[in-house]
PDB file of C-alpha atoms and ligand atoms in Angstrom:
ATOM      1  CA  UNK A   1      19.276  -4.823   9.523  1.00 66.00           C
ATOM      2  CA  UNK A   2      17.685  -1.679   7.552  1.00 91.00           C
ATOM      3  CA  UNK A   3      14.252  -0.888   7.517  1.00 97.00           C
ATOM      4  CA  UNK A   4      14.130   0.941   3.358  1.00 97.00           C
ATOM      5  CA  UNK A   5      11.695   3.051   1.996  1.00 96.00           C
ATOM      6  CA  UNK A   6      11.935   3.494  -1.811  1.00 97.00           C
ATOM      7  CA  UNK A   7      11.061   6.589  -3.304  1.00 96.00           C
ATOM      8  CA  UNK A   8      10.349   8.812  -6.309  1.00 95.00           C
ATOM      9  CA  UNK A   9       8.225   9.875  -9.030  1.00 94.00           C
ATOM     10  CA  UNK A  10       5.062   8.201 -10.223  1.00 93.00           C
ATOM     11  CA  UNK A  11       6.348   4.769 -12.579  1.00 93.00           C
ATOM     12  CA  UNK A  12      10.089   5.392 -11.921  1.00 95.00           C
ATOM     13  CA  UNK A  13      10.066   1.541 -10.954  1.00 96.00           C
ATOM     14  CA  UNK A  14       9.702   1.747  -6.929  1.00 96.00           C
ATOM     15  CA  UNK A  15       7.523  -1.253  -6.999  1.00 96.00           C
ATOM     16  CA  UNK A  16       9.997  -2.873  -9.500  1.00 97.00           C
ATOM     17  CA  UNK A  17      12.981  -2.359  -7.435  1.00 98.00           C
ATOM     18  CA  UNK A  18      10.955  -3.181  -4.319  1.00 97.00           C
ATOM     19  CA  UNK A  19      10.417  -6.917  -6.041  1.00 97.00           C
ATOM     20  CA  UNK A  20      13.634  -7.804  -6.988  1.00 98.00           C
ATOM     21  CA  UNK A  21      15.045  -6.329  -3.574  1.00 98.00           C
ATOM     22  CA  UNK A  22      12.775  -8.751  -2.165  1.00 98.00           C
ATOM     23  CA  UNK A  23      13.968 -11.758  -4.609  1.00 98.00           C
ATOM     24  CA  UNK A  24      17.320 -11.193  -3.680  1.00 98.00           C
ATOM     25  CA  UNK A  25      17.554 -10.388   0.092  1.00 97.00           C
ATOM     26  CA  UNK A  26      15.078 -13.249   0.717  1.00 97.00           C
ATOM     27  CA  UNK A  27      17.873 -15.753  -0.237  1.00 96.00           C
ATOM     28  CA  UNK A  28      19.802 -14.014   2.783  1.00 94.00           C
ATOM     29  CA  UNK A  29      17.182 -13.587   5.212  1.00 96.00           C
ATOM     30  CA  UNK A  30      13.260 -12.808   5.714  1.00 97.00           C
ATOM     31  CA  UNK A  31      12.003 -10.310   3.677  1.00 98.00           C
ATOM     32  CA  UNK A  32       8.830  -8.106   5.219  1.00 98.00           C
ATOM     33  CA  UNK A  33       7.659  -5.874   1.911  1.00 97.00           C
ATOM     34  CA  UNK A  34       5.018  -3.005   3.368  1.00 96.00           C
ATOM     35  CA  UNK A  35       3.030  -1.762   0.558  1.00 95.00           C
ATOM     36  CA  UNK A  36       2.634   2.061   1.865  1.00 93.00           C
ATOM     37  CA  UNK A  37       0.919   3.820  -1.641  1.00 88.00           C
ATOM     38  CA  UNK A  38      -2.172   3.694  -1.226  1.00 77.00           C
ATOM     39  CA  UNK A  39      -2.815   3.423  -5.323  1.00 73.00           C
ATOM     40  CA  UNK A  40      -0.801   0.690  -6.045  1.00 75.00           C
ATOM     41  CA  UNK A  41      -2.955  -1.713  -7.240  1.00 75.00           C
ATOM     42  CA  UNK A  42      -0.035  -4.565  -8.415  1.00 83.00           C
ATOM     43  CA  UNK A  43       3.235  -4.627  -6.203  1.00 93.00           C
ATOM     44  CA  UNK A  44       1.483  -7.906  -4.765  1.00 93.00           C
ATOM     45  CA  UNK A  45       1.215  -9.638  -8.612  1.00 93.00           C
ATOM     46  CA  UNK A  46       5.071  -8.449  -8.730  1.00 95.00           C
ATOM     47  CA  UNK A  47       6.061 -10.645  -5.397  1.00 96.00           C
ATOM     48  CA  UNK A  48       3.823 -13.469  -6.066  1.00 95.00           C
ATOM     49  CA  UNK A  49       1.255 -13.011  -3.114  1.00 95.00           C
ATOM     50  CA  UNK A  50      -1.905 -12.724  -3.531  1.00 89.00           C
ATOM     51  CA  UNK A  51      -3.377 -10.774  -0.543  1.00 88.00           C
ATOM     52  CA  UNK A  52      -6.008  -8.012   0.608  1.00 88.00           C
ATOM     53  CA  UNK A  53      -4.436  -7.960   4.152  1.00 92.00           C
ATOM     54  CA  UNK A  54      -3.915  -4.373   5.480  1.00 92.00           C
ATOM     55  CA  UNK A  55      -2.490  -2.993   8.777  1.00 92.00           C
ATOM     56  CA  UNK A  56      -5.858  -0.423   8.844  1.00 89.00           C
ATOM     57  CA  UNK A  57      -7.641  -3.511   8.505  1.00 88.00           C
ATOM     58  CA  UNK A  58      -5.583  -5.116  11.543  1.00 88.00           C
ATOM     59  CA  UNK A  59      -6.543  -1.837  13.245  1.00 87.00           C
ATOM     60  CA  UNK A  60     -10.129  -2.291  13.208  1.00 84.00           C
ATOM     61  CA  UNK A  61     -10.698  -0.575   9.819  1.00 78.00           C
ATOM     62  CA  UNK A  62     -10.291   2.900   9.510  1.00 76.00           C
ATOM     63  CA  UNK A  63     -13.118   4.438  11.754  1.00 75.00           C
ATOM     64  CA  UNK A  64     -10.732   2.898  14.666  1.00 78.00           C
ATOM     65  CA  UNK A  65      -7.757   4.372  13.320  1.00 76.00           C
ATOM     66  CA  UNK A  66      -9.653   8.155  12.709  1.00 75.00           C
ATOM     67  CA  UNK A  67     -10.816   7.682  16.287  1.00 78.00           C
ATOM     68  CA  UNK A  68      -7.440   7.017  17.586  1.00 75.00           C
ATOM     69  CA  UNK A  69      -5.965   9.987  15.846  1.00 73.00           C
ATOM     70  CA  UNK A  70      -8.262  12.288  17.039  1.00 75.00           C
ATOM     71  CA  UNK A  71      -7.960  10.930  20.766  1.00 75.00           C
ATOM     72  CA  UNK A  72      -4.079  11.502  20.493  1.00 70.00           C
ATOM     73  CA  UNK A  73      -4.866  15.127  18.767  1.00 70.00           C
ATOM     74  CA  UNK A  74      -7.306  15.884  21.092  1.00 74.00           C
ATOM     75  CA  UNK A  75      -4.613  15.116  24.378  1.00 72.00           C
ATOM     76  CA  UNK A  76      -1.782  17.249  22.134  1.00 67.00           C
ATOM     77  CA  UNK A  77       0.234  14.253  21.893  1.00 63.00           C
ATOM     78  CA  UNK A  78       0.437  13.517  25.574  1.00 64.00           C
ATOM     79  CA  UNK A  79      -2.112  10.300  25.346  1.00 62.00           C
ATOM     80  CA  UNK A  80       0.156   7.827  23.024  1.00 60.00           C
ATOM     81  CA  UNK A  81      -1.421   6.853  19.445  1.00 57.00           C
ATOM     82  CA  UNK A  82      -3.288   3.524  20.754  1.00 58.00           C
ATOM     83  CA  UNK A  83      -2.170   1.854  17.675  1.00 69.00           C
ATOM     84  CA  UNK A  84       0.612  -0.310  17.322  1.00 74.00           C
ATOM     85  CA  UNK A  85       1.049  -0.202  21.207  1.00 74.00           C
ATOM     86  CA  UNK A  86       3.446  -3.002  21.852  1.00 83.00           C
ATOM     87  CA  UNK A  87       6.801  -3.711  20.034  1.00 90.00           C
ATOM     88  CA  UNK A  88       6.195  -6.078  16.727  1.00 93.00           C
ATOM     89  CA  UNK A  89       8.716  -8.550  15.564  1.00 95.00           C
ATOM     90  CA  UNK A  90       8.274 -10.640  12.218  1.00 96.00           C
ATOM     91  CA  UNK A  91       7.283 -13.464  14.492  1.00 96.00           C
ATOM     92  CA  UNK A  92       4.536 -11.137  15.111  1.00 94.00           C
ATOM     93  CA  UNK A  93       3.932 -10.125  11.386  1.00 95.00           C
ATOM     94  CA  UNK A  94       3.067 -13.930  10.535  1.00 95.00           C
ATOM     95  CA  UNK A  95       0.022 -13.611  12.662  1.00 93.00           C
ATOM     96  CA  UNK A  96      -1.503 -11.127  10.461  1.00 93.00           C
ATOM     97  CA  UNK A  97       0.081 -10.925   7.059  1.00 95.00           C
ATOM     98  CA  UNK A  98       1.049 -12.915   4.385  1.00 96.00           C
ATOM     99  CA  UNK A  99       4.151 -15.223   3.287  1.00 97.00           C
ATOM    100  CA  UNK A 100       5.776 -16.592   0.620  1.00 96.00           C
ATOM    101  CA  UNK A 101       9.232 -18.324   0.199  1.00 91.00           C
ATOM    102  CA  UNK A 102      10.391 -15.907   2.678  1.00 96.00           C
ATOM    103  CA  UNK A 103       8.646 -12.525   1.791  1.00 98.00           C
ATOM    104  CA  UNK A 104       6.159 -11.401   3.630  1.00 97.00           C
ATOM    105  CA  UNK A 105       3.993  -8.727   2.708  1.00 97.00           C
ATOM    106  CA  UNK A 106       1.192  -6.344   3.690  1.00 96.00           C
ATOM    107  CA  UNK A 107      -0.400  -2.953   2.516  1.00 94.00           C
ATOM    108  CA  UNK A 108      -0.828  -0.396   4.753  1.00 92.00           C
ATOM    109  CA  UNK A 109      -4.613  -0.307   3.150  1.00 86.00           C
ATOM    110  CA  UNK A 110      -6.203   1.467   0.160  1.00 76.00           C
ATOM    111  CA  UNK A 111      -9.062   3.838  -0.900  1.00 68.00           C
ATOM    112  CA  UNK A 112     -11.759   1.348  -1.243  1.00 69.00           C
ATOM    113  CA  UNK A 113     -14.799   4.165  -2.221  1.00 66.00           C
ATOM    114  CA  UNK A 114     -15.495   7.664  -4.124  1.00 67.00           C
ATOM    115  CA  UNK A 115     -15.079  10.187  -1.055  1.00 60.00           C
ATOM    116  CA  UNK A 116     -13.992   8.244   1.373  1.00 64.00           C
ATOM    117  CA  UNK A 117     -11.713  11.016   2.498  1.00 66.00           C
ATOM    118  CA  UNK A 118      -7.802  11.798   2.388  1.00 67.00           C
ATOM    119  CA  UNK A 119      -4.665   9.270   3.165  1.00 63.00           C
ATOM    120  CA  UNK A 120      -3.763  10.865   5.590  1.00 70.00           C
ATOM    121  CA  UNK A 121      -4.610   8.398   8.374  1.00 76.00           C
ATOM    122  CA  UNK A 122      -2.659   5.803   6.432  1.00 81.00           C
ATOM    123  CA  UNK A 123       0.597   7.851   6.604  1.00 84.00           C
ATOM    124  CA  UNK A 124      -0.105   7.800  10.507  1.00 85.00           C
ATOM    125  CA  UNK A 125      -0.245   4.470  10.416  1.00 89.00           C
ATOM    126  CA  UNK A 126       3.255   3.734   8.216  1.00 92.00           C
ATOM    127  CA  UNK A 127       5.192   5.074  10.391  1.00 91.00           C
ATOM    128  CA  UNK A 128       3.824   3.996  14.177  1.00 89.00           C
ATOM    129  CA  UNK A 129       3.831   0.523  12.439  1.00 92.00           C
ATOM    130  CA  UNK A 130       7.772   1.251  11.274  1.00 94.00           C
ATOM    131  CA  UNK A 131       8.417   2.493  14.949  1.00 92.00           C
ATOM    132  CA  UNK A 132       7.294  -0.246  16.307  1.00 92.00           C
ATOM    133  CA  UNK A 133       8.800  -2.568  14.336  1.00 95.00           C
ATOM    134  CA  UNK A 134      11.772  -4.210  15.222  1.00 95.00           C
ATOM    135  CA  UNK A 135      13.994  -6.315  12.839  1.00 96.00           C
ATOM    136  CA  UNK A 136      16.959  -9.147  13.743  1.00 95.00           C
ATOM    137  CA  UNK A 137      20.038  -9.258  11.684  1.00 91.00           C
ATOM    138  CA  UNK A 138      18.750 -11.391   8.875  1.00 93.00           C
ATOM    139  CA  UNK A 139      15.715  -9.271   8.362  1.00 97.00           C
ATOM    140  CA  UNK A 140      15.259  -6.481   5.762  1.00 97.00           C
ATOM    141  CA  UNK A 141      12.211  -4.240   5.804  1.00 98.00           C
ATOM    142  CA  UNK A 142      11.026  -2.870   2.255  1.00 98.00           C
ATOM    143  CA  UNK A 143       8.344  -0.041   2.389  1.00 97.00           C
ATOM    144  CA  UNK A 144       7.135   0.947  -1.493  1.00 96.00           C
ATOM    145  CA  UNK A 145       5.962   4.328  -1.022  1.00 93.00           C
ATOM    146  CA  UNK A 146       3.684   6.269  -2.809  1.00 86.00           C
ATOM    147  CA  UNK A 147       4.958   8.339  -5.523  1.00 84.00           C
ATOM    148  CA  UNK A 148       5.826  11.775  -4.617  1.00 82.00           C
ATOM    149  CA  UNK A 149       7.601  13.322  -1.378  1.00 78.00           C
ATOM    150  CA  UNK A 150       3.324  13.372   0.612  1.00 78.00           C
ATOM    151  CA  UNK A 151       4.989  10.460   3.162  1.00 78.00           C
ATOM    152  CA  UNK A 152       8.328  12.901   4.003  1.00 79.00           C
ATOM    153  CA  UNK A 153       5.435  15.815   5.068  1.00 76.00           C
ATOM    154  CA  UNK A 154       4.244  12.676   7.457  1.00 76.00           C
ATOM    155  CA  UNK A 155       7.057  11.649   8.900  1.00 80.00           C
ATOM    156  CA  UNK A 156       7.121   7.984   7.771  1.00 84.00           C
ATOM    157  CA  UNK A 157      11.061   7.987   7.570  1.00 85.00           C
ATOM    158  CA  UNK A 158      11.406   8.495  11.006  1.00 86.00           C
ATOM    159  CA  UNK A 159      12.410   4.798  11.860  1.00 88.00           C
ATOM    160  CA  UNK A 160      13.573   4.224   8.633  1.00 93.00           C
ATOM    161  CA  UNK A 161      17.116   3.498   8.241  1.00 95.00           C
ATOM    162  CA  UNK A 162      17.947   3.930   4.620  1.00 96.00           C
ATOM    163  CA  UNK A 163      16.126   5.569   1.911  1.00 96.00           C
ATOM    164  CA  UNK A 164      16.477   4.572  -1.762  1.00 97.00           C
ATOM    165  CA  UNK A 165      15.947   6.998  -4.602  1.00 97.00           C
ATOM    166  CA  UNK A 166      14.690   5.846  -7.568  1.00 97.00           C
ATOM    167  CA  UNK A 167      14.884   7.822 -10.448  1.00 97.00           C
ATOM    168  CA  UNK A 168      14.031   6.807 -14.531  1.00 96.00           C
ATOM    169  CA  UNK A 169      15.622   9.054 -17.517  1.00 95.00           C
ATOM    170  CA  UNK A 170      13.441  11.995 -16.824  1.00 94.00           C
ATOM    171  CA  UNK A 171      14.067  15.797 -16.057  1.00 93.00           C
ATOM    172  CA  UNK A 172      11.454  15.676 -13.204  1.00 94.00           C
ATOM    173  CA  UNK A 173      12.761  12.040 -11.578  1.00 95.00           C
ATOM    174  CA  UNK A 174      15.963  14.594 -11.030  1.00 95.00           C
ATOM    175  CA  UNK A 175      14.027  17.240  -9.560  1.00 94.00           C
ATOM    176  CA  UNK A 176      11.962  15.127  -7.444  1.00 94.00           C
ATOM    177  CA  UNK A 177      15.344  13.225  -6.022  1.00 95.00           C
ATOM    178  CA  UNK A 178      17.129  16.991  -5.623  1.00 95.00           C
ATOM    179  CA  UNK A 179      13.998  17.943  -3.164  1.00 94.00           C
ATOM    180  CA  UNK A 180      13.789  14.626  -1.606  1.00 94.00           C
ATOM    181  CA  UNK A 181      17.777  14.631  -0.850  1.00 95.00           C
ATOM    182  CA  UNK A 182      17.467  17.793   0.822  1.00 92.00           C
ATOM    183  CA  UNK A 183      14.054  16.958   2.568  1.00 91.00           C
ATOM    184  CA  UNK A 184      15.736  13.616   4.293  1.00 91.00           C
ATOM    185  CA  UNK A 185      18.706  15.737   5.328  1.00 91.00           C
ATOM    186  CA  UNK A 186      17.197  18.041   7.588  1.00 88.00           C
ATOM    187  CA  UNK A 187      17.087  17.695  11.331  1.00 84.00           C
ATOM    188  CA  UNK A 188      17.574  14.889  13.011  1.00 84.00           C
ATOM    189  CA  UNK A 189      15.643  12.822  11.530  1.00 85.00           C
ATOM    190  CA  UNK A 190      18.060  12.684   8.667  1.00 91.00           C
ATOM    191  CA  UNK A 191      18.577   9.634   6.665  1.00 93.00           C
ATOM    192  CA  UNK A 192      21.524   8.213   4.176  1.00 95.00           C
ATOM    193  CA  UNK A 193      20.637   7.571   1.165  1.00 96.00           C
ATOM    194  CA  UNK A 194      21.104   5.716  -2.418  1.00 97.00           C
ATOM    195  CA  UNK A 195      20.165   7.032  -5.649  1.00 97.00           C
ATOM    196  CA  UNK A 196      19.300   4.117  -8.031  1.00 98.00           C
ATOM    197  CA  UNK A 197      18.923   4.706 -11.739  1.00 97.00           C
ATOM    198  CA  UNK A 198      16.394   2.812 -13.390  1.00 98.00           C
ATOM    199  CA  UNK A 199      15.006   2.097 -17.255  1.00 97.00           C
ATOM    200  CA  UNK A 200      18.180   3.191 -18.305  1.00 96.00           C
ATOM    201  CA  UNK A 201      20.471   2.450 -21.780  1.00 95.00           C
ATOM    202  CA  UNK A 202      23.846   2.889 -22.177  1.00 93.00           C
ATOM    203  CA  UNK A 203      23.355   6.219 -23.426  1.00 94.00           C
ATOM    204  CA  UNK A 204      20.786   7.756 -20.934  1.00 94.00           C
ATOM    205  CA  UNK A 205      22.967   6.536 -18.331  1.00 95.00           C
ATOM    206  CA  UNK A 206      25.660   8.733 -19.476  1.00 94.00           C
ATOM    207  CA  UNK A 207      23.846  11.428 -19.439  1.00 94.00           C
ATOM    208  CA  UNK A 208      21.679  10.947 -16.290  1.00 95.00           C
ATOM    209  CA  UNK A 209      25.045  10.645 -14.416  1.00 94.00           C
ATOM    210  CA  UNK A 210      26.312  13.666 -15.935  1.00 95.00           C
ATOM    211  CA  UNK A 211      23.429  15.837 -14.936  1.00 95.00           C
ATOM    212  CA  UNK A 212      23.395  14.078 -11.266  1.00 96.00           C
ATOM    213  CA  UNK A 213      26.734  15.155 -11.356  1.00 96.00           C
ATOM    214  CA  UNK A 214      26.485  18.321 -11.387  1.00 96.00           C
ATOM    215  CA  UNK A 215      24.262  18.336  -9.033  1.00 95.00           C
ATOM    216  CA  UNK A 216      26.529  17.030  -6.867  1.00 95.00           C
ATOM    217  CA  UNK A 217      24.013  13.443  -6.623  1.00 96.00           C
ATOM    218  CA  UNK A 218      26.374  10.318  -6.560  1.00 96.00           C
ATOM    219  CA  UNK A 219      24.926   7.442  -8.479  1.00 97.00           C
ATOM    220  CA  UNK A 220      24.956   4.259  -6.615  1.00 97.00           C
ATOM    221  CA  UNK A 221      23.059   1.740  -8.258  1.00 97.00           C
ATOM    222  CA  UNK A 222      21.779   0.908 -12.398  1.00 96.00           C
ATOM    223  CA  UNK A 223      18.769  -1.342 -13.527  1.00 97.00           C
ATOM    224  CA  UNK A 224      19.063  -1.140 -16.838  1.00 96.00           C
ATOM    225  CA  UNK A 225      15.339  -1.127 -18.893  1.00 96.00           C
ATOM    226  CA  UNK A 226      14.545  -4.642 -19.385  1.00 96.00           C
ATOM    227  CA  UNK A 227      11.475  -6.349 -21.556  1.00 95.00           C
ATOM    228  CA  UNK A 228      11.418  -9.125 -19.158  1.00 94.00           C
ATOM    229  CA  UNK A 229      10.143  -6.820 -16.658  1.00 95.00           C
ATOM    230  CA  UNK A 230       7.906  -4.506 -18.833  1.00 92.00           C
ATOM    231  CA  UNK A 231       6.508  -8.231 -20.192  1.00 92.00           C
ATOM    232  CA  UNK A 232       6.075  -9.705 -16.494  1.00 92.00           C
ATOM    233  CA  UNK A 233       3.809  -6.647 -15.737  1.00 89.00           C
ATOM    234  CA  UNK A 234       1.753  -6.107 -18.581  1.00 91.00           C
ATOM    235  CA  UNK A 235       0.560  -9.474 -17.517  1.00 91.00           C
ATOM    236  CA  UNK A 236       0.370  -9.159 -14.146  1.00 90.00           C
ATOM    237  CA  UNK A 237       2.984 -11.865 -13.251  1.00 94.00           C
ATOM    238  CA  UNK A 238       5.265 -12.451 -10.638  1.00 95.00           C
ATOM    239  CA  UNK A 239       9.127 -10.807 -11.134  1.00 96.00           C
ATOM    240  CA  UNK A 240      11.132 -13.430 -10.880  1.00 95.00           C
ATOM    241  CA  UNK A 241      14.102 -11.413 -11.543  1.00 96.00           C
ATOM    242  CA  UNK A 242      17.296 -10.941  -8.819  1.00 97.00           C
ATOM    243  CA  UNK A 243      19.881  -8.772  -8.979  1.00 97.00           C
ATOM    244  CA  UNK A 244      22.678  -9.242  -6.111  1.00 96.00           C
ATOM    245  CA  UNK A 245      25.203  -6.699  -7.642  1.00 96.00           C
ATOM    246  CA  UNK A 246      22.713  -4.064  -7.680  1.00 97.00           C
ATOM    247  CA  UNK A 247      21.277  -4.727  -4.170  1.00 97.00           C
ATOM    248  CA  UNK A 248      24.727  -5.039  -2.793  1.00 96.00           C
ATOM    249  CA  UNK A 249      25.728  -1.456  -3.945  1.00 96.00           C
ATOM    250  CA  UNK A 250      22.691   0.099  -2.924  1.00 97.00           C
ATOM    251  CA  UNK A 251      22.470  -1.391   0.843  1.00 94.00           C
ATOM    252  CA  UNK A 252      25.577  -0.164   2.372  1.00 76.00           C
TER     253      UNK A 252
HETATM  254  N1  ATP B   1      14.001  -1.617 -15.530  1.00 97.06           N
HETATM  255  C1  ATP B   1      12.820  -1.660 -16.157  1.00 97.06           C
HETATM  256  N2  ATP B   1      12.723  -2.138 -17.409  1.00 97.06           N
HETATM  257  C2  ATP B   1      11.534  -2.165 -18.051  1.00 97.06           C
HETATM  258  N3  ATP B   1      10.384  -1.754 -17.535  1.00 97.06           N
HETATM  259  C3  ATP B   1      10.419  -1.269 -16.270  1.00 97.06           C
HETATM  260  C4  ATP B   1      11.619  -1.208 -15.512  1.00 97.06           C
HETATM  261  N4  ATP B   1      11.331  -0.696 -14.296  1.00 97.06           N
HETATM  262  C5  ATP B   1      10.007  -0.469 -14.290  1.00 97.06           C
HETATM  263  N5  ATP B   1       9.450  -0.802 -15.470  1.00 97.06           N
HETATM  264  C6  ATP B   1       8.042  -0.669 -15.854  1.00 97.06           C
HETATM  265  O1  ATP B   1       7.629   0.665 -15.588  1.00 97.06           O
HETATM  266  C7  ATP B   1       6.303   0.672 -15.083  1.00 97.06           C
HETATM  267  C8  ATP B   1       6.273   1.342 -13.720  1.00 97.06           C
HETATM  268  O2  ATP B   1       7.043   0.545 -12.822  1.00 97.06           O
HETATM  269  P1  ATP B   1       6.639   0.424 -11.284  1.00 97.06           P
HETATM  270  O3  ATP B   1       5.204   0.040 -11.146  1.00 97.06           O
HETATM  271  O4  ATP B   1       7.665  -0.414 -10.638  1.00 97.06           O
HETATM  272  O5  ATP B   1       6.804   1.950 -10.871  1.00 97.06           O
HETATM  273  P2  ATP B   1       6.338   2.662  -9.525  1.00 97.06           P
HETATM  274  O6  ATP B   1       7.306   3.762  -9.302  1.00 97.06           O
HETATM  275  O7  ATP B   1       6.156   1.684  -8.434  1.00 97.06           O
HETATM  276  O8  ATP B   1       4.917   3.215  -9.988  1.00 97.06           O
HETATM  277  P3  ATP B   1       3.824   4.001  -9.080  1.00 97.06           P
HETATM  278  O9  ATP B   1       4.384   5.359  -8.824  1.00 97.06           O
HETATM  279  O10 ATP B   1       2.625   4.030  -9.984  1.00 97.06           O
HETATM  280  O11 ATP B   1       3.616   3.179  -7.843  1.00 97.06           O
HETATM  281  C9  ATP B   1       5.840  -0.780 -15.043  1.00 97.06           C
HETATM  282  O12 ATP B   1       5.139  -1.044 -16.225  1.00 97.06           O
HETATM  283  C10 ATP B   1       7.153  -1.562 -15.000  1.00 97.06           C
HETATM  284  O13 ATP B   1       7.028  -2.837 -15.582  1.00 97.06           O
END
């Protein structure tokens, strides 16, 4: 079953989507939500778990994880990135992150201090961690990305199966998803895709499907703007919200 990564533009509702995703596939199946932006500060308030686990912290802390990166620069790839060595399955995940009716859910870890230094050894660690992870029929994989196309330049969609683009009734959510189609087309690591259209009205809609259009971008999925979910998160609260239609069209 896929492994997702959900992407776009800063607020187009990746975290959103991510949540009810998770709501609704974990009525099917276990759910394993990885929370890859390192500046999202509430996707664990929108599932329901509270948590500080990360994989850097599972690593060692991110010393450990600098140090392996350099080892595996310093041997120009030959030595293999002594992270994530062995294959993971969810039965593995349990031992080290956190679950909920179902959903389990870890960052990859976050900027904890002023000049700390760059993400960059958090993309690293995405994708080994999606390599290595291997997921049963009844298993979906959600990874919330950071906002932007940053994790593409890393390579964290290598063992991702499916990629879902988010985009909210803006001219830039358009451009973003026009750069991002053609980035996760290239080479063989390309990916299919879905292009989801989110905070929409009837009448934005129209028009964002028109100008996908002629772009050639096929619209696949619709969450319309809702107050339940702009009221859930100005308070910080769980989304309790599902949305099988939506996920159905968007999974295939
Ligand atoms: N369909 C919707 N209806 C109403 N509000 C929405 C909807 N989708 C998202 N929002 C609101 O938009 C804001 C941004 O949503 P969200 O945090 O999911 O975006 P994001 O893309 O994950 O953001 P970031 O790039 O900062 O990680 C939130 O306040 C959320 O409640």
């Amino acid at each position: 079953m896929p492994k997702i990564l959900v992407c776009g533009r800063g607020g187009c509702g990746k975290s959103t989507l991510t949540a009810i995703a998770a709501n609704t596939l974990s009525k099917r199946g276990e759910v394993f939500v990885l929370d890859a932006d390192e500046s999202n500060l509430c996707l664990s308030n929108m599932l329901g778990i509270d948590s500080e686990k990360t994989l850097m912290g599972y690593l060692g802390g991110k010393a450990e994880v600098k140090k392996a990166l350099l080892s595996f620069l310093k041997s120009e790839g030959k030595e293999k990135t002594p992270m994530f060595i062995n294959e993971l399955t969810f039965e593995d995940l349990k031992k080290f992150s956190s679950w909920k009716d179902n959903i389990g859910f870890i960052r990859t870890g976050k900027i904890e201090h002023g000049m700390e230094g760059c993400a960059c050894p958090m993309g690293a660690v995405t994708r080994e961690f999606l390599k290595k992870l291997k997921v049963k029929d009844n298993q979906y994989v959600l990874v919330d990305t950071e906002a932007g196309i940053e994790h593409f330049g890393r390579g964290v969609h290598e063992a991702i199966d499916l990629v879902w683009l988010v985009i909210e009734p803006s001219f830039e959510s358009i451009a973003l998803c026009e750069k991002t189609i053609g980035l996760i087309s290239e080479g063989r690591h390309a990916k299919p895709y879905k292009v989801i259209l989110n905070k929409v009205s009837d009448e934005s809609k129209l028009e964002l499907e028109r100008l996908l259009a002629e772009k050639k971008i096929k619209v696949n999925g619709f969450l319309p703007f809702n107050r339940e979910i702009s009221k859930a998160n100005l308070k910080g609260e769980k989304l309790t919200i599902e949305d099988l239609n939506l996920i159905n069209s968007i999974l295939q």
